[in-house]
PDB file of C-alpha atoms in Angstrom:
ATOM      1  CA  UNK H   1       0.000   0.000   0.000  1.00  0.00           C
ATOM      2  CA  UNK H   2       1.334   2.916  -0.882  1.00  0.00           C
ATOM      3  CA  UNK H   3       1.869   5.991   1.568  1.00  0.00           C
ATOM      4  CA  UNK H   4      -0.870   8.238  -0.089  1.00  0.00           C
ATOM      5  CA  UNK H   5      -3.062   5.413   0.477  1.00  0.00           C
ATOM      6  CA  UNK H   6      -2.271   4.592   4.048  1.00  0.00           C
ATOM      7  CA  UNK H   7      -2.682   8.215   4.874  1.00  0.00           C
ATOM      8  CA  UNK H   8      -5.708   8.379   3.163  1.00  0.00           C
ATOM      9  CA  UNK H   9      -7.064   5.560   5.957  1.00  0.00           C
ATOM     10  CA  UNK H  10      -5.720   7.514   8.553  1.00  0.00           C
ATOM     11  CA  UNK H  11      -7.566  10.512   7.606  1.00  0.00           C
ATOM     12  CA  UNK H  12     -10.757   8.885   7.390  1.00  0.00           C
ATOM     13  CA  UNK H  13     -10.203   7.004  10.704  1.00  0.00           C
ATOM     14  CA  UNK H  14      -9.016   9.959  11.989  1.00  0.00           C
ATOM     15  CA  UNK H  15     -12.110  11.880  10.770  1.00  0.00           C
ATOM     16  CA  UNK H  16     -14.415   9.184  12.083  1.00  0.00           C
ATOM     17  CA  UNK H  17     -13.059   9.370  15.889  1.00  0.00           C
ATOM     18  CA  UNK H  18     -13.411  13.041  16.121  1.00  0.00           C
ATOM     19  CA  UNK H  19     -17.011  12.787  15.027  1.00  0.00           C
ATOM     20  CA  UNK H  20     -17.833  10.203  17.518  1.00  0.00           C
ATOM     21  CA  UNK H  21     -16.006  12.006  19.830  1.00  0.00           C
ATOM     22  CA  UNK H  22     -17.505  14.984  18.989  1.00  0.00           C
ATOM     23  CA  UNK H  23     -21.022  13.067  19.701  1.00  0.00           C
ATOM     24  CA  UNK H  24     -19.860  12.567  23.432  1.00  0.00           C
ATOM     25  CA  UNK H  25     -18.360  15.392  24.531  1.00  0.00           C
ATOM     26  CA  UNK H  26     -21.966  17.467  23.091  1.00  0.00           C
ATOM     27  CA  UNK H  27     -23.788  14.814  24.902  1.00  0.00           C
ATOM     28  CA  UNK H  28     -21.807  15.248  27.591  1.00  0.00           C
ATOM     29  CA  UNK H  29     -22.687  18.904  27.768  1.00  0.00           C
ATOM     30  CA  UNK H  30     -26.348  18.371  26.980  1.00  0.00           C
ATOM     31  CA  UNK H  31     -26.390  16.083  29.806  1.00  0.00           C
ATOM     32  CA  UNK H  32     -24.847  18.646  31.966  1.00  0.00           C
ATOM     33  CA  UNK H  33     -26.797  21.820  31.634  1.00  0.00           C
ATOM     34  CA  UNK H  34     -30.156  20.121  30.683  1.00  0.00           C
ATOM     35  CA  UNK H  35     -33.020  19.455  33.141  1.00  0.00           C
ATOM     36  CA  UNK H  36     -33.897  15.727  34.120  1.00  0.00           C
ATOM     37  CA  UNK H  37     -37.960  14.526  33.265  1.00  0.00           C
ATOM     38  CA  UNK H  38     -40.357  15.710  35.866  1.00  0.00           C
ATOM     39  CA  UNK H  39     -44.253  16.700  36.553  1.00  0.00           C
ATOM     40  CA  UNK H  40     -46.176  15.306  33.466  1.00  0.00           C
ATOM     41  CA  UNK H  41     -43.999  17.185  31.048  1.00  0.00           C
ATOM     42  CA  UNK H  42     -42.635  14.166  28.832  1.00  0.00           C
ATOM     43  CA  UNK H  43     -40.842  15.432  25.560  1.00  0.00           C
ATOM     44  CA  UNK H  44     -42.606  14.459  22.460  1.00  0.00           C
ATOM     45  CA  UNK H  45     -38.983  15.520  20.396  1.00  0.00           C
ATOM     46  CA  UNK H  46     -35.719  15.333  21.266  1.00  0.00           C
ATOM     47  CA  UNK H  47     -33.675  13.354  23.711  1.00  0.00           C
ATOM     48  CA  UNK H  48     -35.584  11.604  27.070  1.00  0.00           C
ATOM     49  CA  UNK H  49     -33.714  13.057  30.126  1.00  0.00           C
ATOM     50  CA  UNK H  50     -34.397  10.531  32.793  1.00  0.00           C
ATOM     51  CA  UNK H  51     -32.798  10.624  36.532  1.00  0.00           C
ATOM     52  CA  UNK H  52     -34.570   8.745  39.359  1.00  0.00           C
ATOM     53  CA  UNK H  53     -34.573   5.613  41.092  1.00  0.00           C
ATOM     54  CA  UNK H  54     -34.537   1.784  39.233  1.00  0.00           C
ATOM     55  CA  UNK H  55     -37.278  -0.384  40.705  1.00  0.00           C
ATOM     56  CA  UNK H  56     -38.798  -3.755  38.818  1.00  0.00           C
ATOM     57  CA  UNK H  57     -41.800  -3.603  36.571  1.00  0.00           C
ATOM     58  CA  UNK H  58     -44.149  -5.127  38.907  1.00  0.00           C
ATOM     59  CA  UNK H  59     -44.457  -8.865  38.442  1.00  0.00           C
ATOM     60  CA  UNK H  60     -41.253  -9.466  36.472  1.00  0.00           C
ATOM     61  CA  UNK H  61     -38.567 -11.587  37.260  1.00  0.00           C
ATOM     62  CA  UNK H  62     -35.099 -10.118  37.983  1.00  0.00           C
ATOM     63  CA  UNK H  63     -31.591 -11.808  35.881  1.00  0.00           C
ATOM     64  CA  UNK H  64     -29.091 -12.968  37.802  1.00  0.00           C
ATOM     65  CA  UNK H  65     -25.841 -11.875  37.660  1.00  0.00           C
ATOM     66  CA  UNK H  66     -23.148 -14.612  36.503  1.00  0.00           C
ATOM     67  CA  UNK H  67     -20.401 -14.059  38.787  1.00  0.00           C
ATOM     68  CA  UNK H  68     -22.061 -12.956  42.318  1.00  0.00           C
ATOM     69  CA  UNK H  69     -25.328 -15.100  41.504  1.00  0.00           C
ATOM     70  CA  UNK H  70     -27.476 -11.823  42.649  1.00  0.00           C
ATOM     71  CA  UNK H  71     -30.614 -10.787  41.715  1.00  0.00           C
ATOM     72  CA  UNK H  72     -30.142  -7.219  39.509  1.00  0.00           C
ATOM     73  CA  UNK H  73     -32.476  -5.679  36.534  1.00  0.00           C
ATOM     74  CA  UNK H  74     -29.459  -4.940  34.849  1.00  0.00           C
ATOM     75  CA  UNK H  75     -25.909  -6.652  34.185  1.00  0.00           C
ATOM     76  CA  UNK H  76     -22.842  -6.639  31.935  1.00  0.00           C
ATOM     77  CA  UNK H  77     -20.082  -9.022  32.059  1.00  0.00           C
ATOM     78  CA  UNK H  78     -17.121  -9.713  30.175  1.00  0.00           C
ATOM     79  CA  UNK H  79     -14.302 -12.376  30.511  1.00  0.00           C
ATOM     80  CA  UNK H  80     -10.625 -10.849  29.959  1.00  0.00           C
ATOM     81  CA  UNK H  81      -6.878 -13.300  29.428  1.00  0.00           C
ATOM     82  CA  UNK H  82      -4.098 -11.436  31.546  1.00  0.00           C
ATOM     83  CA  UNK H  83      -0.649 -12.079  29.254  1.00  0.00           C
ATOM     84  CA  UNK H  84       2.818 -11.634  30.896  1.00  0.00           C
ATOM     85  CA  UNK H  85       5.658 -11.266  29.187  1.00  0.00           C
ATOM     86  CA  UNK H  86       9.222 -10.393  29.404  1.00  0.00           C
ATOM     87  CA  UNK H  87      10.156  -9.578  26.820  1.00  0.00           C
ATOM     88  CA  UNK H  88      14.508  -9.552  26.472  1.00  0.00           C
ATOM     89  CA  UNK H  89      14.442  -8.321  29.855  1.00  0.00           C
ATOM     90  CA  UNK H  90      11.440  -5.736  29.366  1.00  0.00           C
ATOM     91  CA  UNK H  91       8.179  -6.450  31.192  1.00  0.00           C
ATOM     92  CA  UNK H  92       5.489  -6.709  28.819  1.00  0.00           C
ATOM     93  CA  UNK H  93       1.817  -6.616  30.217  1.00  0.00           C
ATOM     94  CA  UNK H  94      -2.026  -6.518  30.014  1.00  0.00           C
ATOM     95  CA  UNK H  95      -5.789  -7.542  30.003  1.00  0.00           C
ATOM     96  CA  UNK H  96      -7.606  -8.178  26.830  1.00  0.00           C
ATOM     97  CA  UNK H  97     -11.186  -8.732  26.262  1.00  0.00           C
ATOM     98  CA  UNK H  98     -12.233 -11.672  24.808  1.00  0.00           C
ATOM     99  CA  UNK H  99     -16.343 -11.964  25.424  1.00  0.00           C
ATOM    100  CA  UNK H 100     -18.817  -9.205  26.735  1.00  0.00           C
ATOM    101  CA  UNK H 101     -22.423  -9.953  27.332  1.00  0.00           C
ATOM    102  CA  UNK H 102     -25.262  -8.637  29.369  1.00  0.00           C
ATOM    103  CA  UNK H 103     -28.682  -9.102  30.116  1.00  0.00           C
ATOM    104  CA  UNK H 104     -31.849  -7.322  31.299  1.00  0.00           C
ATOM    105  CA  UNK H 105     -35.284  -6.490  31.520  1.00  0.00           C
ATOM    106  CA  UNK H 106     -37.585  -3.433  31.115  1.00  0.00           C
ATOM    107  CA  UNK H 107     -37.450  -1.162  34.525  1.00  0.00           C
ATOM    108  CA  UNK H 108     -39.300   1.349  36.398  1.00  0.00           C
ATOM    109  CA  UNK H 109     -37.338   4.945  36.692  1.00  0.00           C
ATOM    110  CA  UNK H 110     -39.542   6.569  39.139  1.00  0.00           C
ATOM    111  CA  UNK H 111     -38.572  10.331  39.290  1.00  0.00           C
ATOM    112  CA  UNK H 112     -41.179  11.678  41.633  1.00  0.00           C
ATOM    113  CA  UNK H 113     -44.062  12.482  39.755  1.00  0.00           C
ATOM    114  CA  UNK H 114     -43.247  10.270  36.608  1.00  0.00           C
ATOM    115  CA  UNK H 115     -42.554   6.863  36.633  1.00  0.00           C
ATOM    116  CA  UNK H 116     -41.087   5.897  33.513  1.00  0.00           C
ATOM    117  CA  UNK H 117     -40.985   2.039  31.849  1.00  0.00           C
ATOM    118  CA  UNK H 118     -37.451   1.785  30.207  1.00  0.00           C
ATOM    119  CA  UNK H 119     -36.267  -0.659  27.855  1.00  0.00           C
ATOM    120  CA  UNK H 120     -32.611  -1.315  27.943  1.00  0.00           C
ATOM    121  CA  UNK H 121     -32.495  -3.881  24.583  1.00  0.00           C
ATOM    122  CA  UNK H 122     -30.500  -1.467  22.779  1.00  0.00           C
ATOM    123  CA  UNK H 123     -29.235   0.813  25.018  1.00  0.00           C
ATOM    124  CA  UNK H 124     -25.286   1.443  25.904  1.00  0.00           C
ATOM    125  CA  UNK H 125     -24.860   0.722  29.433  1.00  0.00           C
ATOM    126  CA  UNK H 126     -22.612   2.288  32.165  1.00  0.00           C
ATOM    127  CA  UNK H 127     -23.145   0.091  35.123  1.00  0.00           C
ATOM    128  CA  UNK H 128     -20.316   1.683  37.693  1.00  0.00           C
ATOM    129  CA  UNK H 129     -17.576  -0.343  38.614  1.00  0.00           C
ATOM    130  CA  UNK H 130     -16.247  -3.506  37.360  1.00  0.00           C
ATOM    131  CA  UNK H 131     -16.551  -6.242  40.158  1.00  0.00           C
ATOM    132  CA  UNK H 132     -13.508  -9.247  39.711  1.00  0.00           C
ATOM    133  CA  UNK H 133     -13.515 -12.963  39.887  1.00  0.00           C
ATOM    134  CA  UNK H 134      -9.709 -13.721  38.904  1.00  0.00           C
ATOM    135  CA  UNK H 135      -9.176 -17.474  38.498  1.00  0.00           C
ATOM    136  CA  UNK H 136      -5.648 -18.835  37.344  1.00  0.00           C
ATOM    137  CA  UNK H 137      -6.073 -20.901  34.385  1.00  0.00           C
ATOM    138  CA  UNK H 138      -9.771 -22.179  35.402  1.00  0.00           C
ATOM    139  CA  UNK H 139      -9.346 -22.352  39.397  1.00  0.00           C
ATOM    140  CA  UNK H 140     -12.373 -20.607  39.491  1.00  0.00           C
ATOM    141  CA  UNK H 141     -15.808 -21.781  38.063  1.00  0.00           C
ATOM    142  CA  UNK H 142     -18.798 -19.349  37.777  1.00  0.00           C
ATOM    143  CA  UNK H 143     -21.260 -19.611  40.455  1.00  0.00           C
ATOM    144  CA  UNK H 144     -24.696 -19.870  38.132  1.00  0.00           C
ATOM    145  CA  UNK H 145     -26.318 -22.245  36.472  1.00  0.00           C
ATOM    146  CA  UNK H 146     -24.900 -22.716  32.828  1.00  0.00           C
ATOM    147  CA  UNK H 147     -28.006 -21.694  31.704  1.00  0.00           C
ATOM    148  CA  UNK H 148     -27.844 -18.526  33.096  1.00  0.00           C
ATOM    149  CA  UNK H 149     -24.445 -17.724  31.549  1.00  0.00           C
ATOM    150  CA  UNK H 150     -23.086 -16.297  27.669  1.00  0.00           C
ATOM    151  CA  UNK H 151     -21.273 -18.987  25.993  1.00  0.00           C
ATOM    152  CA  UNK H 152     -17.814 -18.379  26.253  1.00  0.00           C
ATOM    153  CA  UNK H 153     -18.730 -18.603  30.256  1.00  0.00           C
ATOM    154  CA  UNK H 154     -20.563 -21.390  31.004  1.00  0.00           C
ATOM    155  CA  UNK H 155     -17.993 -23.422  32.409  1.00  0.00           C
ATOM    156  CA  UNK H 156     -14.053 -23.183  32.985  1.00  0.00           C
ATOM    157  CA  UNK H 157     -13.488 -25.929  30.013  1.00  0.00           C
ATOM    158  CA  UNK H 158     -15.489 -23.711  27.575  1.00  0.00           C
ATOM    159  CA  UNK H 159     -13.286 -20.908  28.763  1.00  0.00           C
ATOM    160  CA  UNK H 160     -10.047 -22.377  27.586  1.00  0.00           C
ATOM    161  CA  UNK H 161     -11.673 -23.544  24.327  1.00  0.00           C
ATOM    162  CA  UNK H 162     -12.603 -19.434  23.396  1.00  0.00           C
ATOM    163  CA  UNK H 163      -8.685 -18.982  24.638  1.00  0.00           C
ATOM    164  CA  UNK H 164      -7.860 -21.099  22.136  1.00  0.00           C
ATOM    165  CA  UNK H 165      -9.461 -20.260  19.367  1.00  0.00           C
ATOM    166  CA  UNK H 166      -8.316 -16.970  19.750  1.00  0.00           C
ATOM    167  CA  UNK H 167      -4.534 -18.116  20.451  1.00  0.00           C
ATOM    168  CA  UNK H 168      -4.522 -20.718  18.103  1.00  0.00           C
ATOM    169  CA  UNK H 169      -2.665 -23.067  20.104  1.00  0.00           C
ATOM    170  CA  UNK H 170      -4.916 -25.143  22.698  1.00  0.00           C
ATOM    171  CA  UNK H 171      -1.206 -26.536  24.119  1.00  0.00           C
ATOM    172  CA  UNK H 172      -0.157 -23.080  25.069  1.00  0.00           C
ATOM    173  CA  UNK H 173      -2.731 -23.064  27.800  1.00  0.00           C
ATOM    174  CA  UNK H 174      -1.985 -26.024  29.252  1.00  0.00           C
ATOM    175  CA  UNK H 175       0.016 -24.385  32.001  1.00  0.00           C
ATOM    176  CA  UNK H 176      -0.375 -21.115  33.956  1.00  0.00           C
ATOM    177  CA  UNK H 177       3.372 -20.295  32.797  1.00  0.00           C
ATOM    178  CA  UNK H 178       5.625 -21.324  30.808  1.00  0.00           C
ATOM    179  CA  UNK H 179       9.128 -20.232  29.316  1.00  0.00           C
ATOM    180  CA  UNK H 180      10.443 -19.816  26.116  1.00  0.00           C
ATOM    181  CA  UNK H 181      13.740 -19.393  24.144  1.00  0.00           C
ATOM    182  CA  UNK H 182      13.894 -16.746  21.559  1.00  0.00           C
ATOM    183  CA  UNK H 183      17.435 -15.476  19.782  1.00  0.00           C
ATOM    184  CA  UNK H 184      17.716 -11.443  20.831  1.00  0.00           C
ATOM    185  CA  UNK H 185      17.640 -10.121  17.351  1.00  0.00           C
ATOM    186  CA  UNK H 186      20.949  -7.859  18.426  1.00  0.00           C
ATOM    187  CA  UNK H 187      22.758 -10.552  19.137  1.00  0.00           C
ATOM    188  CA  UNK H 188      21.558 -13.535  17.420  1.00  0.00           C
ATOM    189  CA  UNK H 189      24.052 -16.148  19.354  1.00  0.00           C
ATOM    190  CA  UNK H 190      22.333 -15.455  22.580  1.00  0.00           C
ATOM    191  CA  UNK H 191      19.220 -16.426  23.277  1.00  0.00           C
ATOM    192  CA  UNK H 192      16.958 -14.287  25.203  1.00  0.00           C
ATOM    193  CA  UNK H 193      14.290 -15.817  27.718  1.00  0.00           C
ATOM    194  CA  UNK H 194      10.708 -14.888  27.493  1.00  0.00           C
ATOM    195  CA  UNK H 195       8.349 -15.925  30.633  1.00  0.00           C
ATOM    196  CA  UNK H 196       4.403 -16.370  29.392  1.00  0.00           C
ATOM    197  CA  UNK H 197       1.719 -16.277  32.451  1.00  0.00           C
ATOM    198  CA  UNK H 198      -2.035 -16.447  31.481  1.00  0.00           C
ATOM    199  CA  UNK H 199      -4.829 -15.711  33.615  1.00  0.00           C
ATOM    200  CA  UNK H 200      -8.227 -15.575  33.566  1.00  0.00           C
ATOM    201  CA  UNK H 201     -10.849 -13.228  35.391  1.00  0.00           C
ATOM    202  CA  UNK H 202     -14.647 -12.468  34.290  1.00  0.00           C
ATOM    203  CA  UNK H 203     -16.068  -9.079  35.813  1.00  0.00           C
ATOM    204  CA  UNK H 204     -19.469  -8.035  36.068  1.00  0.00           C
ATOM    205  CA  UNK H 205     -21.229  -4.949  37.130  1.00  0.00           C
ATOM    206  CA  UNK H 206     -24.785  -4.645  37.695  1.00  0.00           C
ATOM    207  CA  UNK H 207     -28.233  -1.989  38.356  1.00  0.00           C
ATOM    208  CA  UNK H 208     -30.431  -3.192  41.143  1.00  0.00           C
ATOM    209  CA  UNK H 209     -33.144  -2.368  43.127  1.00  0.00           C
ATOM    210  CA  UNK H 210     -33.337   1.129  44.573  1.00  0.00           C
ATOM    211  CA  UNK H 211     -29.787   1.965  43.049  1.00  0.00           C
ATOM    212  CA  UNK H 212     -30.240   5.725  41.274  1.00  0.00           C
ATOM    213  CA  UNK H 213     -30.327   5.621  37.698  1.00  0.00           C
ATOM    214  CA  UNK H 214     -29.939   8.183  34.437  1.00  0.00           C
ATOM    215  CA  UNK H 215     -31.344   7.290  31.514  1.00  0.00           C
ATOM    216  CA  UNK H 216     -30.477   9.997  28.709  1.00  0.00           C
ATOM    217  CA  UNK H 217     -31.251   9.623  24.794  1.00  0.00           C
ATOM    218  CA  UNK H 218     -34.117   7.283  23.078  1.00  0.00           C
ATOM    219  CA  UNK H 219     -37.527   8.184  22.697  1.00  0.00           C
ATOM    220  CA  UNK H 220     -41.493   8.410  24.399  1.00  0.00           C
ATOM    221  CA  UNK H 221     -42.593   5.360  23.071  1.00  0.00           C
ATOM    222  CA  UNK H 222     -45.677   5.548  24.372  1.00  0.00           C
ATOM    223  CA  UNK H 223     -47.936   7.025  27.162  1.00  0.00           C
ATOM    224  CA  UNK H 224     -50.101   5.802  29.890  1.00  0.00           C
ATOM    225  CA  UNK H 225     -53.260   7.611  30.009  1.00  0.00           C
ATOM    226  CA  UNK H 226     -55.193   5.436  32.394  1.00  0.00           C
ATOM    227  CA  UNK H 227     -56.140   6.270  36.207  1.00  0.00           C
ATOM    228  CA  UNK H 228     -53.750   4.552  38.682  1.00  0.00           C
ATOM    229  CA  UNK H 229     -51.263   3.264  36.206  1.00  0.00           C
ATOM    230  CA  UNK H 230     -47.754   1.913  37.080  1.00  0.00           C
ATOM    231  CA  UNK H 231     -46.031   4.223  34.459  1.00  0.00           C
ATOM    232  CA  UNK H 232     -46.865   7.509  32.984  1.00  0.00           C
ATOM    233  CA  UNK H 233     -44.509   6.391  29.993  1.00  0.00           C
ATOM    234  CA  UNK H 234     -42.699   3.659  28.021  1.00  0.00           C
ATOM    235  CA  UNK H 235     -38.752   4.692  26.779  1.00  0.00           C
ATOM    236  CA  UNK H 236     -36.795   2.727  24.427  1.00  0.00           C
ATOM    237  CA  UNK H 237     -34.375   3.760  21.861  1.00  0.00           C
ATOM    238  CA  UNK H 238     -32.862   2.183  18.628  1.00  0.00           C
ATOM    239  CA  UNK H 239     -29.478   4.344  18.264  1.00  0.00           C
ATOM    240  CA  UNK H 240     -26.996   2.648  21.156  1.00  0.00           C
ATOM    241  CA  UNK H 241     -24.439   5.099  20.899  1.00  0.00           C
ATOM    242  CA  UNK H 242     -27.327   8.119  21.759  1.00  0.00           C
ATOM    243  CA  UNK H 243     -29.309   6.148  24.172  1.00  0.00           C
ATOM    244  CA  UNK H 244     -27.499   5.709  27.454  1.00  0.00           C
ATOM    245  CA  UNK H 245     -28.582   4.165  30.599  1.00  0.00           C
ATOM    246  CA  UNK H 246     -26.029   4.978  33.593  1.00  0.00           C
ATOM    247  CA  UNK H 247     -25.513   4.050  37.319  1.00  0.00           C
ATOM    248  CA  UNK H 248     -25.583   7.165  39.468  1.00  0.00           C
ATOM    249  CA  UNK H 249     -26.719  11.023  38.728  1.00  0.00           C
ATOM    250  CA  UNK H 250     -26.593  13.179  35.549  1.00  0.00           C
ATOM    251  CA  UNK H 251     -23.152  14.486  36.787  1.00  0.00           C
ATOM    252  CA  UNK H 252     -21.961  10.975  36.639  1.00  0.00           C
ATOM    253  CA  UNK H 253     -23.505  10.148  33.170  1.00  0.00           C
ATOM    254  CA  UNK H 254     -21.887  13.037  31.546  1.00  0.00           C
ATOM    255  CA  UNK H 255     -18.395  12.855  33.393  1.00  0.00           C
ATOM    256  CA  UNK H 256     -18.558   9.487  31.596  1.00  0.00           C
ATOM    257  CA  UNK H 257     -19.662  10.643  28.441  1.00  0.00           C
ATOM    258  CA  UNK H 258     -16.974  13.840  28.575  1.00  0.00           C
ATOM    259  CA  UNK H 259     -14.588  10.772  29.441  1.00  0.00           C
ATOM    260  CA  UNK H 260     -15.223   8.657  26.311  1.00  0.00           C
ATOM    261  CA  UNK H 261     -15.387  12.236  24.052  1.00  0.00           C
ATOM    262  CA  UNK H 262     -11.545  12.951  24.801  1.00  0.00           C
ATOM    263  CA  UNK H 263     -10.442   9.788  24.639  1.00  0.00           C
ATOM    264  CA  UNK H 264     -12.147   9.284  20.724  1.00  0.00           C
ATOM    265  CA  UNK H 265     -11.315  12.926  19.976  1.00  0.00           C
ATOM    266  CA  UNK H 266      -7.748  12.414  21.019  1.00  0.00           C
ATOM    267  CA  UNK H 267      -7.601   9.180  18.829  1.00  0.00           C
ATOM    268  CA  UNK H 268      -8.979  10.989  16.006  1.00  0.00           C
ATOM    269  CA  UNK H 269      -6.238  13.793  16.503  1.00  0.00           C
ATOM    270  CA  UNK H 270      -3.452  11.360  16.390  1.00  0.00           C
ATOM    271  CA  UNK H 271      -4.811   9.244  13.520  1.00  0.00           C
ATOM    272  CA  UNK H 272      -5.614  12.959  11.257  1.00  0.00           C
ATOM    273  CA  UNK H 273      -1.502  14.284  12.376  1.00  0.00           C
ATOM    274  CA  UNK H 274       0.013  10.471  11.085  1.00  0.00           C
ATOM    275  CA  UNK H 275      -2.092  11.040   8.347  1.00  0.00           C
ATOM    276  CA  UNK H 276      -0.510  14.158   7.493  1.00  0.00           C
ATOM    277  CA  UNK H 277       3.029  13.088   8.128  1.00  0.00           C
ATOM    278  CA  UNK H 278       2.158  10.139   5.570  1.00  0.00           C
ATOM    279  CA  UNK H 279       1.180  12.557   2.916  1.00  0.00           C
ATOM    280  CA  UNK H 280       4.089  15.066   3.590  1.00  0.00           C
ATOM    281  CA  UNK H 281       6.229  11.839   3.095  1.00  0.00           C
ATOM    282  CA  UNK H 282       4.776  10.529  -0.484  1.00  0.00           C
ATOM    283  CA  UNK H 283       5.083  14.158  -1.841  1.00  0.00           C
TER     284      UNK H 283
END
């Protein structure tokens, strides 16, 4: 590929961060100096501004959470490989992802005077904290039902399968560590040792009962006019990256949001000035 070319990748990647970015950080400020749903005055346009507290519709079930086995109306999870290396004397670190999931049902946001029916199917979550199970190579089994559980973490064997498939060598994770001989490519008649550790750990974080909740983004769906109904109105949304749900206030949805805006925007920065450097280079 020729430098032109690559730099004409960059640019567009480039371009495409800062517009995402861009996104978040006016969400952000929307979310910031806008006014959360109250009294009976539901938006017909525009973005639903939602802060209250999460209760269950009534009758529903709640999901249960695949690493504390705890009742929640809202969870994410996601199972992350931990890879040491040292690498010709240089540590070499880090977590990577390799499943997410999550799983909910529709909740009540009551906000005083409106009580509002929220459907999180599509919606981009922000649960709080991530809460650790760390198991070293498969120690550590889930404590639900397989049922209850993605795929990739129904059981510690299925684990190392997804491991892997990604690795492409099923012997590599036989062990927790292991060691191996490389040639230093400075000096190629002495070999260099190179210590491998994987782990394993699966995190969840949840929304339950009586935690407070934001919900900013999506759309009225529909409204209750019937005497002594549980909710005034029904929100849902089909655009994930505008329709947030979030654990906490409206300050801590759109520190989150202002969060995610710099970090794409940054990105985008970086990507656009290599993409310039590229061009400068081919002419």
């Amino acid at each position: 590929m020729s430098l032109l070319a690559l730099g004409a990748v960059f640019g567009v990647l480039g371009l495409y961060l800062l517009w995402r970015g861009g996104g978040a950080i006016r969400d952000a400020y929307r979310i910031g100096t806008g006014s959360s749903l109250s009294g009976g005055a539901a938006p017909t346009t525009g973005p639903v501004d939602l802060e209250g507290t999460a209760h269950p519709v009534a009758g529903s079930d709640p999901v249960t959470t695949p690493v504390s086995n705890e009742p929640s109306l809202l969870w994410e999870s996601r199972l992350q490989r931990y890879r040491a290396t040292r690498n010709y004397g240089r540590p070499d670190s880090q977590w990577e992802t390799v499943d997410t999931d999550a799983q909910g049902r529709p909740f009540v946001v009551d906000c005083g005077s409106v009580r509002a029916e929220v459907d999180p199917e599509t919606a981009t979550l922000s649960l709080g904290e991530w809460q650790t199970e760390t198991t070293k190579r498969g120690s550590v089994e889930p404590s639900t039902s397989d049922s209850d559980l993605p795929l990739a973490m129904i059981s510690t064997e299925l684990w190392l399968l997804k491991l892997a498939d990604d690795t492409g060598s099923e012997d590599e994770l036989e062990e927790t560590a292991e060691t191996e001989t490389e040639t230093d490519p400075s000096s190629p008649n002495r070999p260099t040792s190179i210590d491998i550790e994987h782990r394993l750990r699966v995190q969840e974080r949840r929304l339950e009962p009586g935690d407070p909740v934001y919900v900013y983004g999506g759309r009225i769906e529909s409204r209750s006019t019937e005497w002594g109904a549980e909710t005034n109105v029904t929100v849902g949304g089909d655009d994930e990256s505008r329709y947030l749900i979030t654990s906490g206030d409206a300050s801590t949805a759109a520190w989150s949001r202002l969060r995610r805006g710099i970090a794409f925007a940054s990105l985008g920065c970086l990507s656009l000035i290599l993409a310039v450097l590229l061009w400068a280079l081919a002419w």
